[in-house]
Amino acid sequence: MSAIDELLAGARSTLDRADPLRAQRLQSGGALVVDIRPHANRLAEGEIPGSVVVERIHLEWRLAPDSEWKLPGVTPETVAIVVCNEGYSSSLAAADLQRLGLPGATDLAGGFRAWAAAGLPVVPGGSPAVP
């Protein structure tokens, strides 16, 4: 197993990953869906309605419950579902968020592309990221 495979397996061992239908149910119940995909991907493929766009380089500062730069309303009880293209970088990001005090962080298995392939709602993309 390569080093990145080991890192990914370790990250995923702490996550209760959500498939697209479960992610949609969690979002309906108040979970925060956080899209970390690059602008070009969001523009070309669309976005999950109601998701919040946070660039990967800002993610930890925006979602760490004790960060002075966190998004409004983020607490240690926040359930956050991180979304990338295919569900790899989101696993690493969600595990980072757990280590920073957000135990309800997880990711979307298969990423945005699995969401779209499941026929779930998609809106035109290109929304600006949270500054």
CSV table of C-alpha atoms in Angstrom, one decimal, residues 4-88:
chain,number,residue,atom,x,y,z
A,4,ILE,CA,-1.2,8.2,0.3
A,5,ASP,CA,-3.4,5.0,0.4
A,6,GLU,CA,-2.4,4.6,4.0
A,7,LEU,CA,-3.1,8.2,4.8
A,8,LEU,CA,-6.5,8.0,3.1
A,9,ALA,CA,-7.4,4.7,4.9
A,10,GLY,CA,-6.5,6.3,8.2
A,11,ALA,CA,-8.6,9.4,7.5
A,12,ARG,CA,-11.6,7.3,6.5
A,13,SER,CA,-11.3,5.1,9.5
A,14,THR,CA,-12.6,8.0,11.6
A,15,LEU,CA,-15.4,9.0,9.2
A,16,ASP,CA,-19.0,7.9,9.0
A,17,ARG,CA,-19.0,8.6,5.2
A,18,ALA,CA,-22.3,9.6,3.7
A,19,ASP,CA,-23.6,8.2,0.3
A,20,PRO,CA,-25.5,10.8,-1.8
A,21,LEU,CA,-29.0,9.9,-0.5
A,22,ARG,CA,-27.9,10.0,3.1
A,23,ALA,CA,-26.0,13.2,2.6
A,24,GLN,CA,-29.2,14.7,1.2
A,25,ARG,CA,-31.2,13.5,4.2
A,26,LEU,CA,-28.5,15.0,6.6
A,27,GLN,CA,-28.6,18.3,4.7
A,28,SER,CA,-32.4,18.3,5.0
A,29,GLY,CA,-31.9,17.8,8.8
A,30,GLY,CA,-29.6,20.8,9.1
A,31,ALA,CA,-26.2,19.4,8.2
A,32,LEU,CA,-23.8,21.9,6.5
A,33,VAL,CA,-22.7,20.8,3.1
A,34,VAL,CA,-19.3,22.3,2.3
A,35,ASP,CA,-18.0,22.3,-1.3
A,36,ILE,CA,-14.2,22.5,-1.5
A,37,ARG,CA,-14.0,21.9,-5.3
A,38,PRO,CA,-12.1,24.3,-7.4
A,39,HIS,CA,-14.0,27.1,-9.1
A,40,ALA,CA,-13.5,25.6,-12.6
A,41,ASN,CA,-15.1,22.3,-11.5
A,42,ARG,CA,-18.1,24.1,-9.8
A,43,LEU,CA,-18.6,26.3,-12.9
A,44,ALA,CA,-18.5,23.3,-15.3
A,45,GLU,CA,-20.5,20.8,-13.3
A,46,GLY,CA,-22.7,22.8,-11.0
A,47,GLU,CA,-23.2,22.8,-7.2
A,48,ILE,CA,-25.3,21.1,-4.6
A,49,PRO,CA,-28.2,23.5,-3.7
A,50,GLY,CA,-27.7,25.0,-0.3
A,51,SER,CA,-24.0,24.1,-0.1
A,52,VAL,CA,-21.4,26.5,1.2
A,53,VAL,CA,-18.3,27.0,-0.9
A,54,VAL,CA,-15.1,27.2,1.1
A,55,GLU,CA,-11.8,27.0,-0.7
A,56,ARG,CA,-9.7,24.1,0.6
A,57,ILE,CA,-7.0,26.5,1.8
A,58,HIS,CA,-9.4,28.2,4.2
A,59,LEU,CA,-11.4,25.2,5.3
A,60,GLU,CA,-9.9,24.6,8.7
A,61,TRP,CA,-10.1,28.3,9.7
A,62,ARG,CA,-13.8,28.5,8.6
A,63,LEU,CA,-14.9,25.3,10.3
A,64,ALA,CA,-12.8,24.9,13.4
A,65,PRO,CA,-15.3,25.6,16.2
A,66,ASP,CA,-12.7,27.6,18.2
A,67,SER,CA,-11.4,29.6,15.2
A,68,GLU,CA,-11.9,33.4,15.3
A,69,TRP,CA,-12.6,33.1,11.5
A,70,LYS,CA,-15.2,30.3,11.7
A,71,LEU,CA,-18.4,30.5,9.8
A,72,PRO,CA,-21.3,31.9,11.8
A,73,GLY,CA,-23.1,29.1,13.7
A,74,VAL,CA,-20.3,26.5,13.6
A,75,THR,CA,-20.1,24.7,16.9
A,76,PRO,CA,-18.6,21.4,18.1
A,77,GLU,CA,-22.1,19.9,17.4
A,78,THR,CA,-22.2,21.0,13.8
A,79,VAL,CA,-22.5,18.2,11.3
A,80,ALA,CA,-20.5,19.1,8.2
A,81,ILE,CA,-20.3,17.1,5.0
A,82,VAL,CA,-17.3,18.0,2.9
A,83,VAL,CA,-17.6,17.6,-0.8
A,84,CYS,CA,-14.9,17.3,-3.5
A,85,ASN,CA,-15.0,15.9,-7.0
A,86,GLU,CA,-14.8,12.2,-6.3
A,87,GLY,CA,-14.5,11.8,-2.5
A,88,TYR,CA,-10.8,11.6,-1.9
